[in-house]
DNA sequence: CCCCCCCC
């Protein structure tokens, strides 16, 4: 027999909102709830208890995680007697009236015990908000230890399965309940309690009276969608305060109501929104939960003075060169100078067949450059001022041809941001020297970070099946150029920066670019060299463009083009001859692709360098020696 | 309740 007496009827009193009572209850069931989280180091484990007051049980009791160890250390277990020191009732579904008891503090009075009494389960729903038309307040609800009438009447009705649960008196007490810590039946209110601001990182689905004071760090466009329930629209935004961040979504009515109200960078009070576990597949923000604005949600802009306590949008910039070391699909913050900008281009998505506008930027910082693709509205909106400094918050890393950046709907793009010192640093650097520098381009495959490119022989390309994977292989080859196609070595290129298309000579002094759909009175010579390179194990045809071709031939495309124009065949032959006498290191990108239904291997030269022993490290020398020992 | 973020 247990030495403890349970506080009869306490559970129902809790459910009605009298949470001040320190009831003595028995734990009659423990369930583990594993919230989904991608991060195995973050324990999302929660325990749900079934509590008994001797007459009734209630199974939806969430144990505060700080008390998890009571269970894990076997102090709190089935049949343990506990004293509830702090409890709150939370509505988790207004439609069904489903509630939950949040156990914030409890003490284990007796770890081992036997089951007391024969309690009957209270329902999880409809316990409070069934009707509200009686003003009888005759029953007090703060009786301790002795108030068994309510519990028994409730349990009796529950046994009968009636929908008018539990009693008129109970329903009536809902008033107090709402006034206390819940808004179960209250209609949408327009007020915000600014006195009790909570931190974003304390929000959870089991807590329902809160106000947060947050800065909007990003906001998407309104997007329309269609699903089984019909059409809908929504936008997402990210909210931050000094404690953390959370993602929020607004659908349909709330989408219209809040989209224009919420402005990026501004501070708002937000009260009464729904919370649910964050969907890690789509939400990378550092919060276990995400928010949905609902009919009851109240948002009010905070004036500038009051908003100052909320941190400004924080950028955690990584240098462009560092992008090479990050995995594809990572989301990061990057800042740089826009060195060049493309026109708007339209592409058709393979998956949706929809059209999308895109615009490409070449973004540079002191050490590297990368291609940034802007999509949709962001591509259209981007103003082509002269070489602005642009910060991207939450931009995604892609792995086409090395590394690229690609905006998401949630990416914040800020031109010449004043809040970071980097803006002025980059501005100064670019104007003084950056604009003249030719920096490694992460989007050209050649300069993929610190990744070591292995030395191979030409025969290994076939024996090791290089280039057959989804992603290209990069190798170094020590080889000699043995043939160069002369006629196609240079072509007339569109003068538009970053277009690169071949122009058609209209034979009237103008040159037409089909891609730009424009006619120019000039063009640029550009290399597109097909060359055969050979080592002692075999030979392969490779392509070399621009810088690499220029290095290979030792003469600019312009000069070469002029020789071609002037039919200086001897000079061209000379140039080729010189090249072919030299052994060099070719960095190759190997990738097979489909061409007229045929699989073919493309070998692109990403870099040509002389075998200059002094400039290479020990590793390179050792690798080359090793290759030579294989070859001989 | 979305969850697409696209193309070479």
Coordinates of C-alpha atoms (C1' of nucleotides) in Angstrom, one line a residue:
Chain A
X1 CA 0.0 0.0 0.0
X2 CA 1.2 3.4 -0.9
X3 CA 2.1 5.9 1.8
X4 CA 1.0 8.8 -0.4
X5 CA -2.5 10.0 -0.9
X6 CA -3.4 11.4 -4.3
X7 CA -5.1 14.7 -4.8
X8 CA -8.4 13.5 -6.1
X9 CA -10.0 15.5 -8.9
X10 CA -6.9 17.5 -9.5
X11 CA -6.5 16.6 -13.1
X12 CA -9.9 17.9 -14.1
X13 CA -9.2 21.1 -12.1
X14 CA -6.0 21.5 -14.0
X15 CA -7.8 21.1 -17.2
X16 CA -10.2 23.8 -16.3
X17 CA -7.4 26.2 -15.7
X18 CA -6.7 26.1 -12.0
X19 CA -3.1 25.5 -12.4
X20 CA -2.0 26.8 -9.0
X21 CA -2.7 23.6 -7.2
X22 CA 0.3 21.5 -6.2
X23 CA -1.4 18.2 -6.6
X24 CA 0.0 14.8 -5.7
X25 CA -0.5 12.5 -8.5
X26 CA 0.6 9.1 -9.7
X27 CA 2.4 8.4 -13.0
X28 CA 0.7 5.5 -14.5
X29 CA 2.2 5.6 -18.0
X30 CA 5.3 6.9 -19.7
X31 CA 5.7 7.2 -23.4
X32 CA 8.7 8.4 -25.3
X33 CA 8.2 10.9 -28.1
X34 CA 11.0 11.3 -30.6
X35 CA 10.7 14.5 -32.5
X36 CA 12.3 14.4 -35.9
X37 CA 15.6 16.2 -36.1
X38 CA 18.4 15.9 -38.6
X39 CA 21.0 16.6 -36.0
X40 CA 21.7 13.5 -34.0
X41 CA 23.5 15.6 -31.4
X42 CA 20.3 17.4 -30.5
X43 CA 18.1 15.3 -28.4
X44 CA 14.6 16.0 -29.2
X45 CA 13.3 13.4 -26.9
X46 CA 10.3 14.1 -24.8
X47 CA 8.3 12.1 -22.4
X48 CA 4.6 12.0 -22.3
X49 CA 3.1 10.9 -19.1
X50 CA -0.3 9.5 -18.1
X51 CA -1.1 10.9 -14.7
X52 CA -3.7 9.7 -12.2
X53 CA -5.3 11.5 -9.4
X54 CA -6.9 8.3 -8.1
X55 CA -10.2 8.9 -9.8
X56 CA -9.2 10.0 -13.3
X57 CA -6.2 9.7 -15.5
X58 CA -5.1 12.1 -18.2
X59 CA -2.7 10.8 -20.8
X60 CA -1.6 14.0 -22.5
X61 CA 0.9 15.3 -20.0
X62 CA 4.1 16.6 -21.5
X63 CA 7.2 16.4 -19.2
X64 CA 9.5 19.4 -19.5
X65 CA 12.7 18.3 -21.0
X66 CA 14.8 19.5 -18.1
X67 CA 13.2 16.6 -16.2
X68 CA 14.0 14.0 -18.8
X69 CA 16.8 12.7 -16.6
X70 CA 14.5 11.8 -13.8
X71 CA 13.2 9.1 -16.2
X72 CA 16.6 8.4 -17.7
X73 CA 18.0 7.8 -14.2
X74 CA 15.1 5.7 -13.2
X75 CA 13.9 7.9 -10.5
X76 CA 10.6 8.7 -12.2
X77 CA 8.9 5.5 -13.5
X78 CA 5.6 3.8 -13.8
X79 CA 3.6 4.2 -10.5
X80 CA 5.9 6.9 -9.1
X81 CA 4.1 9.4 -6.9
X82 CA 4.9 13.0 -7.8
X83 CA 4.0 16.5 -6.6
X84 CA 3.2 18.8 -9.5
X85 CA 4.8 22.2 -8.6
X86 CA 4.3 24.0 -11.8
X87 CA 1.8 23.1 -14.6
X88 CA 0.2 24.8 -17.4
X89 CA -2.7 23.9 -19.7
X90 CA -2.3 24.4 -23.3
X91 CA -4.7 24.2 -26.1
X92 CA -3.2 22.3 -29.0
X93 CA -6.2 22.2 -31.3
X94 CA -8.9 24.8 -31.0
X95 CA -11.3 22.9 -33.3
X96 CA -11.3 19.7 -31.2
X97 CA -10.6 21.4 -27.9
X98 CA -7.7 19.1 -27.5
X99 CA -5.5 20.2 -24.6
X100 CA -2.3 19.2 -23.0
X101 CA -0.8 19.5 -19.6
X102 CA 2.7 20.9 -19.6
X103 CA 4.6 19.8 -16.6
X104 CA 7.2 22.4 -15.9
X105 CA 8.2 21.4 -12.4
X106 CA 7.5 18.3 -10.4
X107 CA 9.1 16.4 -7.6
X108 CA 9.3 12.7 -7.2
X109 CA 7.9 12.0 -3.8
X110 CA 8.1 8.2 -4.0
X111 CA 9.8 6.4 -6.8
X112 CA 8.4 3.0 -6.3
X113 CA 4.8 2.4 -5.6
X114 CA 1.8 0.3 -6.4
X115 CA -1.1 1.4 -8.6
X116 CA -3.6 3.4 -6.5
X117 CA -7.3 3.1 -7.1
X118 CA -9.1 2.3 -10.4
X119 CA -9.1 5.6 -12.2
X120 CA -10.9 6.2 -15.5
X121 CA -9.5 8.1 -18.4
X122 CA -10.5 11.7 -19.1
X123 CA -10.9 12.4 -22.7
X124 CA -8.2 14.3 -24.6
X125 CA -10.7 16.5 -26.4
X126 CA -13.9 18.4 -25.9
X127 CA -13.3 18.6 -22.2
X128 CA -13.6 22.4 -22.0
X129 CA -15.1 24.1 -25.0
X130 CA -18.5 22.4 -25.5
X131 CA -21.0 25.2 -25.5
X132 CA -20.8 28.2 -23.3
X133 CA -24.3 29.3 -22.4
X134 CA -24.5 29.0 -18.7
X135 CA -23.5 31.5 -16.2
X136 CA -23.8 29.3 -13.2
X137 CA -20.6 29.7 -11.2
X138 CA -21.7 27.7 -8.2
X139 CA -18.9 25.2 -8.2
X140 CA -15.6 26.4 -7.0
X141 CA -12.7 24.6 -8.6
X142 CA -9.9 25.1 -6.1
X143 CA -10.9 22.5 -3.6
X144 CA -7.9 20.5 -2.6
X145 CA -7.9 16.8 -1.8
X146 CA -11.7 16.5 -1.4
X147 CA -13.2 17.7 -4.6
X148 CA -14.2 14.4 -6.0
X149 CA -17.7 15.4 -7.3
X150 CA -16.4 17.1 -10.4
X151 CA -14.1 14.3 -11.3
X152 CA -16.7 11.6 -10.9
X153 CA -19.4 13.4 -12.7
X154 CA -17.0 14.0 -15.5
X155 CA -15.8 10.5 -15.6
X156 CA -19.4 9.2 -15.6
X157 CA -20.3 11.4 -18.5
X158 CA -17.3 10.3 -20.3
X159 CA -18.2 6.7 -19.8
X160 CA -21.5 7.5 -21.4
X161 CA -19.7 9.0 -24.3
X162 CA -21.7 12.1 -24.3
X163 CA -20.7 15.1 -26.4
X164 CA -21.7 17.6 -23.8
X165 CA -18.7 16.9 -21.6
X166 CA -17.9 17.3 -18.9
X167 CA -20.5 19.4 -17.0
X168 CA -22.2 22.7 -17.3
X169 CA -20.2 24.0 -14.5
X170 CA -17.0 22.9 -16.1
X171 CA -17.8 24.6 -19.3
X172 CA -18.6 27.7 -17.4
X173 CA -15.3 27.6 -15.8
X174 CA -13.7 27.9 -19.1
X175 CA -14.0 31.6 -18.6
X176 CA -11.5 31.6 -15.8
X177 CA -9.4 29.2 -17.8
X178 CA -9.1 31.6 -20.7
X179 CA -8.5 34.5 -18.5
X180 CA -5.7 32.7 -16.8
X181 CA -3.5 31.2 -19.4
X182 CA -5.4 30.2 -22.4
X183 CA -7.5 31.5 -25.2
X184 CA -9.3 28.4 -26.1
X185 CA -12.7 29.9 -26.8
X186 CA -11.8 33.6 -27.0
X187 CA -12.3 35.1 -30.4
X188 CA -9.4 36.6 -32.3
X189 CA -8.1 39.6 -30.4
X190 CA -6.5 42.6 -31.8
X191 CA -4.3 43.2 -28.8
X192 CA -0.8 42.3 -28.1
X193 CA 0.6 41.9 -24.6
X194 CA 3.9 43.8 -25.0
X195 CA 4.7 43.3 -21.3
X196 CA 5.5 39.7 -21.6
X197 CA 7.9 39.3 -24.6
X198 CA 9.4 35.8 -24.9
X199 CA 12.5 34.8 -26.7
X200 CA 12.2 33.0 -30.0
X201 CA 14.2 30.1 -28.7
X202 CA 11.7 29.4 -25.9
X203 CA 8.7 29.1 -28.3
X204 CA 7.1 25.6 -28.5
X205 CA 3.8 24.2 -29.6
X206 CA 2.7 23.6 -26.0
X207 CA 2.8 27.2 -25.0
X208 CA 0.1 29.4 -26.2
X209 CA 0.2 32.8 -24.7
X210 CA 3.2 34.6 -25.9
X211 CA 4.4 37.7 -27.7
X212 CA 7.7 37.8 -29.6
X213 CA 9.5 40.9 -30.7
X214 CA 11.4 40.1 -33.9
X215 CA 13.1 41.5 -36.9
X216 CA 12.1 40.2 -40.3
X217 CA 15.4 38.9 -41.9
X218 CA 13.9 37.6 -45.1
X219 CA 10.6 37.4 -46.8
X220 CA 9.6 35.5 -49.9
X221 CA 7.3 36.5 -52.7
X222 CA 3.8 35.3 -52.6
X223 CA 3.7 32.0 -54.2
X224 CA 0.6 30.2 -55.6
X225 CA 0.2 26.4 -55.3
X226 CA -2.3 23.8 -56.1
X227 CA -2.9 20.6 -54.2
X228 CA -5.6 18.1 -53.4
X229 CA -7.5 20.8 -51.4
X230 CA -7.4 23.1 -54.3
X231 CA -5.4 26.3 -55.0
X232 CA -3.7 28.3 -52.3
X233 CA -1.1 30.9 -51.8
X234 CA 1.6 31.6 -49.2
X235 CA 4.7 33.4 -48.3
X236 CA 7.5 32.5 -45.9
X237 CA 9.5 34.8 -43.7
X238 CA 12.4 34.4 -41.3
X239 CA 12.2 36.1 -37.9
X240 CA 15.1 36.8 -35.6
X241 CA 15.7 38.2 -32.1
X242 CA 18.6 38.2 -29.8
X243 CA 17.9 34.5 -28.8
X244 CA 17.5 32.9 -32.2
X245 CA 15.5 32.6 -35.3
X246 CA 12.4 30.9 -36.6
X247 CA 10.7 30.4 -39.9
X248 CA 7.1 31.5 -40.4
X249 CA 4.5 30.8 -43.1
X250 CA 1.3 32.6 -44.0
X251 CA -1.4 31.0 -46.1
X252 CA -4.3 32.5 -48.0
X253 CA -6.1 35.0 -45.8
X254 CA -3.0 35.5 -43.6
X255 CA -0.9 35.6 -46.7
X256 CA -2.8 38.7 -48.0
X257 CA -3.1 40.2 -44.5
X258 CA 0.6 40.1 -43.6
X259 CA 2.6 40.1 -46.8
X260 CA 2.8 43.8 -47.3
X261 CA 2.8 44.6 -43.5
X262 CA 6.0 42.7 -42.9
X263 CA 9.0 44.4 -44.3
X264 CA 12.5 43.0 -44.4
X265 CA 14.7 44.6 -41.7
X266 CA 11.8 45.9 -39.6
X267 CA 10.8 44.9 -36.1
X268 CA 7.3 43.6 -35.1
X269 CA 5.5 42.3 -32.2
X270 CA 3.8 39.0 -33.0
X271 CA 1.4 37.2 -30.8
X272 CA -0.7 34.0 -31.2
X273 CA 0.5 31.9 -34.1
X274 CA 0.7 28.2 -34.5
X275 CA 3.9 26.3 -33.9
X276 CA 4.9 22.9 -35.1
X277 CA 8.1 20.9 -35.4
X278 CA 10.3 22.3 -38.1
X279 CA 10.4 20.3 -41.3
X280 CA 14.2 19.8 -41.6
X281 CA 13.9 18.9 -45.3
X282 CA 13.0 22.4 -46.2
X283 CA 13.9 24.5 -43.1
X284 CA 17.5 25.0 -42.3
X285 CA 17.0 27.7 -39.6
X286 CA 18.3 26.9 -36.2
X287 CA 15.0 26.2 -34.4
X288 CA 13.2 23.0 -33.6
X289 CA 9.9 24.6 -34.5
X290 CA 8.4 26.7 -37.3
X291 CA 5.5 29.1 -37.1
X292 CA 2.3 29.4 -39.1
X293 CA 0.3 32.6 -38.8
X294 CA -3.4 31.9 -38.2
X295 CA -6.7 33.7 -38.0
X296 CA -5.8 34.7 -34.4
X297 CA -2.3 36.0 -35.1
X298 CA -1.7 39.6 -34.3
X299 CA 1.2 41.5 -35.8
X300 CA 2.1 45.0 -35.0
X301 CA 5.0 47.0 -36.2
X302 CA 7.4 48.2 -33.5
X303 CA 8.6 51.7 -33.8
X304 CA 12.2 52.3 -34.5
X305 CA 13.3 53.2 -31.0
X306 CA 11.7 50.2 -29.4
X307 CA 13.0 48.0 -32.1
X308 CA 16.6 48.8 -31.5
X309 CA 17.0 46.1 -28.9
X310 CA 16.5 43.5 -31.6
X311 CA 19.7 42.8 -33.5
X312 CA 20.0 44.0 -37.0
X313 CA 20.2 41.4 -39.7
X314 CA 23.4 39.5 -39.1
X315 CA 25.6 38.4 -42.0
X316 CA 28.0 35.6 -41.4
X317 CA 30.1 36.0 -44.6
X318 CA 32.4 33.4 -45.8
X319 CA 35.1 34.3 -48.3
X320 CA 34.3 33.3 -51.9
X321 CA 37.3 31.0 -51.9
X322 CA 35.9 29.1 -48.9
X323 CA 32.8 28.2 -51.0
X324 CA 35.0 25.6 -52.7
X325 CA 35.3 23.7 -49.4
X326 CA 31.6 23.7 -48.6
X327 CA 29.3 21.0 -49.7
X328 CA 26.9 21.6 -52.5
X329 CA 23.4 22.7 -51.4
X330 CA 24.8 24.4 -48.3
X331 CA 23.3 27.7 -47.6
X332 CA 25.7 30.6 -46.6
X333 CA 26.2 34.3 -46.6
X334 CA 28.5 35.8 -49.2
X335 CA 29.6 39.3 -50.0
X336 CA 31.5 40.5 -53.1
X337 CA 31.7 43.0 -55.9
X338 CA 29.7 42.5 -59.0
X339 CA 32.3 42.4 -61.7
X340 CA 29.9 41.7 -64.5
X341 CA 26.2 41.1 -65.0
X342 CA 24.3 39.2 -67.8
X343 CA 21.1 40.1 -69.3
X344 CA 17.9 38.4 -68.3
X345 CA 17.6 35.0 -69.8
X346 CA 14.6 32.6 -69.8
X347 CA 15.0 29.0 -69.1
X348 CA 12.5 26.2 -69.0
X349 CA 12.6 24.0 -65.9
X350 CA 13.0 20.4 -66.7
X351 CA 10.8 19.2 -64.0
X352 CA 7.9 21.7 -64.1
X353 CA 8.2 22.8 -67.7
X354 CA 7.7 26.3 -66.4
X355 CA 9.7 29.3 -67.6
X356 CA 12.0 31.1 -65.2
X357 CA 13.9 34.2 -65.6
X358 CA 17.5 34.2 -64.6
X359 CA 20.4 36.6 -64.5
X360 CA 24.0 35.8 -63.8
X361 CA 26.5 37.9 -61.9
X362 CA 30.2 37.4 -61.6
X363 CA 30.9 38.1 -57.9
X364 CA 34.5 38.8 -56.8
X365 CA 36.3 39.3 -53.6
X366 CA 40.0 39.7 -52.8
X367 CA 40.8 36.0 -53.5
X368 CA 38.3 34.4 -55.9
X369 CA 35.3 34.9 -58.1
X370 CA 32.1 32.9 -58.6
X371 CA 29.0 32.9 -60.7
X372 CA 25.8 33.9 -58.9
X373 CA 22.5 33.0 -60.5
X374 CA 19.5 35.2 -59.6
X375 CA 16.1 33.7 -60.3
X376 CA 12.7 35.1 -61.0
X377 CA 11.8 38.4 -59.4
X378 CA 15.2 38.8 -58.0
X379 CA 16.7 38.5 -61.4
X380 CA 14.3 41.1 -62.8
X381 CA 14.7 43.5 -59.9
X382 CA 18.5 43.5 -59.8
X383 CA 19.6 47.0 -60.8
X384 CA 22.7 47.1 -62.9
X385 CA 24.5 49.9 -61.3
X386 CA 28.3 50.1 -61.8
X387 CA 30.0 47.3 -59.9
X388 CA 28.0 47.4 -56.6
X389 CA 29.1 45.5 -53.5
X390 CA 26.4 43.0 -52.9
X391 CA 25.7 40.9 -49.9
X392 CA 23.7 37.7 -50.1
X393 CA 22.2 36.2 -47.0
X394 CA 21.1 32.6 -47.2
X395 CA 22.3 31.8 -50.7
X396 CA 22.7 28.3 -51.9
X397 CA 25.9 26.6 -53.1
X398 CA 25.6 24.7 -56.4
X399 CA 28.2 22.4 -58.0
X400 CA 27.9 23.1 -61.7
X401 CA 31.4 23.3 -63.1
X402 CA 33.0 23.5 -59.8
X403 CA 31.0 25.9 -57.6
X404 CA 28.2 28.4 -58.2
X405 CA 25.8 30.4 -56.1
X406 CA 22.1 30.3 -56.7
X407 CA 19.5 32.4 -55.0
X408 CA 16.6 30.9 -53.1
X409 CA 13.3 32.7 -52.6
X410 CA 14.4 33.3 -49.1
X411 CA 17.8 34.8 -50.1
X412 CA 18.2 38.4 -48.9
X413 CA 20.1 40.4 -51.5
X414 CA 21.5 43.7 -50.2
X415 CA 23.3 46.2 -52.5
X416 CA 26.1 48.2 -50.9
X417 CA 24.9 47.3 -47.4
X418 CA 25.9 49.9 -44.9
X419 CA 25.8 47.6 -41.9
X420 CA 29.0 45.8 -42.7
X421 CA 32.6 47.0 -42.8
X422 CA 33.2 44.7 -45.7
X423 CA 31.3 47.0 -48.0
X424 CA 33.8 49.7 -47.8
X425 CA 36.8 47.3 -47.7
X426 CA 35.6 45.6 -50.9
X427 CA 34.8 49.0 -52.5
X428 CA 38.2 50.3 -51.9
X429 CA 40.0 47.1 -52.9
X430 CA 38.0 46.8 -56.1
X431 CA 38.4 50.4 -57.3
X432 CA 42.1 50.3 -56.5
X433 CA 43.2 47.0 -57.8
X434 CA 40.4 44.4 -57.8
X435 CA 38.9 45.5 -61.1
X436 CA 42.1 44.7 -62.9
X437 CA 42.7 41.4 -61.2
X438 CA 42.1 38.0 -62.9
X439 CA 41.1 35.9 -59.9
X440 CA 40.5 32.2 -59.7
X441 CA 36.9 31.5 -60.8
X442 CA 35.2 28.8 -58.7
X443 CA 32.6 28.4 -61.5
X444 CA 35.1 27.3 -64.1
X445 CA 36.0 24.0 -62.5
X446 CA 39.6 24.9 -62.7
X447 CA 40.0 26.3 -59.2
X448 CA 38.0 24.1 -57.1
X449 CA 39.4 25.1 -53.8
X450 CA 42.1 23.2 -52.0
X451 CA 41.0 20.0 -53.5
X452 CA 44.1 18.1 -54.6
X453 CA 43.9 17.1 -58.2
X454 CA 45.7 13.8 -58.7
X455 CA 48.3 13.1 -61.4
X456 CA 47.3 10.4 -63.8
X457 CA 48.5 9.0 -67.1
X458 CA 46.3 9.2 -70.2
X459 CA 45.7 5.5 -70.3
X460 CA 44.3 5.7 -66.8
X461 CA 41.4 7.8 -68.1
X462 CA 40.0 4.7 -69.7
X463 CA 41.2 2.1 -67.3
X464 CA 39.7 3.9 -64.3
X465 CA 36.6 5.0 -66.1
X466 CA 37.1 8.6 -65.5
X467 CA 34.4 11.0 -66.6
X468 CA 31.7 8.4 -66.4
X469 CA 30.2 9.7 -63.1
X470 CA 27.6 12.4 -62.7
X471 CA 30.2 14.8 -61.6
X472 CA 33.3 15.5 -63.7
X473 CA 36.7 14.1 -62.7
X474 CA 39.7 16.4 -62.5
X475 CA 43.2 15.2 -63.1
X476 CA 46.7 16.4 -63.9
X477 CA 48.5 15.0 -66.9
X478 CA 52.1 15.4 -67.9
X479 CA 52.0 15.4 -71.6
X480 CA 53.1 16.9 -74.9
X481 CA 50.8 18.5 -77.5
X482 CA 51.1 16.4 -80.6
X483 CA 48.4 17.9 -82.9
X484 CA 46.4 21.2 -83.0
X485 CA 43.4 21.8 -85.3
X486 CA 44.4 24.9 -87.1
X487 CA 41.2 26.2 -88.8
X488 CA 39.0 26.2 -85.8
X489 CA 41.6 27.5 -83.3
X490 CA 39.9 30.9 -83.0
X491 CA 36.4 32.1 -83.7
X492 CA 34.7 35.4 -83.8
X493 CA 33.0 35.9 -80.5
X494 CA 30.1 38.2 -79.3
X495 CA 31.6 41.4 -77.8
X496 CA 29.0 41.3 -75.0
X497 CA 30.7 40.4 -71.7
X498 CA 30.0 36.9 -70.6
X499 CA 28.0 36.0 -73.7
X500 CA 30.7 34.0 -75.4
X501 CA 28.6 33.0 -78.4
X502 CA 30.0 32.8 -81.9
X503 CA 28.9 35.7 -84.1
X504 CA 27.9 35.5 -87.8
X505 CA 29.9 37.7 -90.1
X506 CA 27.3 39.5 -92.1
X507 CA 30.0 40.5 -94.6
X508 CA 29.1 44.2 -94.3
X509 CA 31.2 45.1 -91.4
X510 CA 28.6 43.9 -88.9
X511 CA 28.4 40.8 -86.8
X512 CA 25.3 39.1 -85.5
X513 CA 24.9 37.3 -82.2
X514 CA 21.9 35.0 -82.2
X515 CA 22.0 34.6 -78.5
X516 CA 21.9 38.3 -77.7
X517 CA 19.7 38.8 -80.8
X518 CA 21.9 41.9 -81.7
X519 CA 24.1 43.1 -84.4
X520 CA 27.5 44.6 -83.5
X521 CA 30.0 46.5 -85.6
X522 CA 32.8 44.6 -83.9
X523 CA 33.6 41.2 -82.4
X524 CA 36.3 39.6 -80.2
X525 CA 38.6 36.9 -81.2
X526 CA 38.3 33.9 -78.9
X527 CA 40.1 30.6 -78.7
X528 CA 38.5 27.2 -79.0
X529 CA 41.4 24.9 -79.5
X530 CA 41.2 21.2 -80.2
X531 CA 44.5 19.6 -79.5
X532 CA 45.8 16.1 -79.2
X533 CA 48.1 15.5 -76.2
X534 CA 50.2 12.5 -75.7
X535 CA 52.2 10.8 -73.0
X536 CA 54.0 7.4 -73.1
X537 CA 50.7 5.6 -72.4
X538 CA 48.5 7.1 -75.1
X539 CA 46.9 10.1 -76.7
X540 CA 43.7 12.1 -76.1
X541 CA 42.0 15.0 -77.8
X542 CA 41.3 17.9 -75.5
X543 CA 39.7 21.3 -75.7
X544 CA 41.3 24.5 -74.5
X545 CA 39.5 27.9 -74.3
X546 CA 40.5 31.4 -73.5
X547 CA 43.2 31.7 -70.9
X548 CA 44.3 28.1 -71.2
X549 CA 44.6 28.3 -74.9
X550 CA 46.5 31.5 -74.7
X551 CA 48.9 29.9 -72.2
X552 CA 49.3 26.9 -74.5
X553 CA 50.1 29.0 -77.6
X554 CA 51.8 31.9 -75.8
X555 CA 49.9 34.5 -77.8
X556 CA 46.6 36.3 -77.3
X557 CA 43.5 35.3 -79.2
X558 CA 43.5 38.8 -80.8
X559 CA 47.0 38.4 -82.2
X560 CA 46.3 34.9 -83.3
X561 CA 43.1 36.0 -85.0
X562 CA 44.8 38.8 -86.8
X563 CA 47.5 36.4 -88.1
X564 CA 44.6 34.2 -89.3
X565 CA 42.9 37.2 -90.9
X566 CA 46.1 38.2 -92.6
X567 CA 46.8 34.6 -93.6
X568 CA 50.1 34.5 -91.9
X569 CA 50.3 30.8 -92.2
X570 CA 54.0 30.6 -91.5
X571 CA 53.7 32.5 -88.2
X572 CA 50.8 30.3 -87.1
X573 CA 52.8 27.1 -87.9
X574 CA 55.7 28.5 -86.0
X575 CA 53.5 29.1 -82.9
X576 CA 52.2 25.6 -83.1
X577 CA 55.6 24.1 -83.5
X578 CA 56.9 25.8 -80.4
X579 CA 54.0 24.6 -78.4
X580 CA 54.4 21.0 -79.5
X581 CA 58.0 20.8 -78.4
X582 CA 57.2 21.4 -74.8
X583 CA 56.1 19.0 -72.2
X584 CA 53.6 20.5 -69.8
X585 CA 51.1 19.8 -67.1
X586 CA 47.5 19.8 -68.2
X587 CA 44.8 20.0 -65.6
X588 CA 41.8 18.4 -67.2
X589 CA 38.2 18.2 -66.5
X590 CA 36.8 14.9 -67.8
X591 CA 33.1 14.4 -68.3
X592 CA 31.1 12.4 -70.7
X593 CA 27.9 13.8 -72.2
X594 CA 25.2 12.9 -74.7
X595 CA 25.7 14.2 -78.2
X596 CA 23.3 13.1 -81.0
X597 CA 22.4 10.0 -78.9
X598 CA 26.0 9.1 -78.6
X599 CA 28.0 9.1 -75.4
X600 CA 31.2 11.0 -75.8
X601 CA 34.0 11.9 -73.5
X602 CA 34.9 15.6 -73.2
X603 CA 38.3 16.5 -71.9
X604 CA 38.6 20.2 -71.2
X605 CA 41.8 21.8 -70.3
X606 CA 41.4 23.8 -67.1
X607 CA 45.0 24.9 -66.8
X608 CA 48.2 24.6 -68.6
X609 CA 51.5 24.9 -66.7
X610 CA 55.1 24.4 -67.4
X611 CA 57.0 21.9 -65.5
X612 CA 58.7 24.3 -63.3
X613 CA 60.3 22.4 -60.5
X614 CA 61.0 25.3 -58.4
X615 CA 57.4 26.3 -58.2
X616 CA 56.0 22.9 -57.3
X617 CA 55.9 21.3 -53.9
X618 CA 57.5 18.1 -52.9
X619 CA 54.2 16.3 -53.3
X620 CA 54.0 17.2 -57.0
X621 CA 57.6 16.1 -57.6
X622 CA 56.9 12.8 -55.8
X623 CA 53.7 12.2 -57.8
X624 CA 55.4 12.9 -61.1
X625 CA 58.3 10.6 -60.2
X626 CA 55.7 7.9 -59.4
X627 CA 54.0 8.4 -62.7
X628 CA 57.3 8.1 -64.5
X629 CA 58.1 4.9 -62.7
X630 CA 54.7 3.5 -63.8
X631 CA 55.4 4.6 -67.4
X632 CA 58.8 3.0 -67.6
Chain B
dC1 C1' -1.9 23.8 -45.6
dC2 C1' 4.1 25.0 -48.7
dC3 C1' 8.4 22.5 -49.4
dC4 C1' 9.4 25.0 -56.0
dC5 C1' 14.3 27.5 -56.0
dC6 C1' 14.6 25.7 -61.9
dC7 C1' 19.2 26.2 -67.2
dC8 C1' 23.9 25.1 -68.9

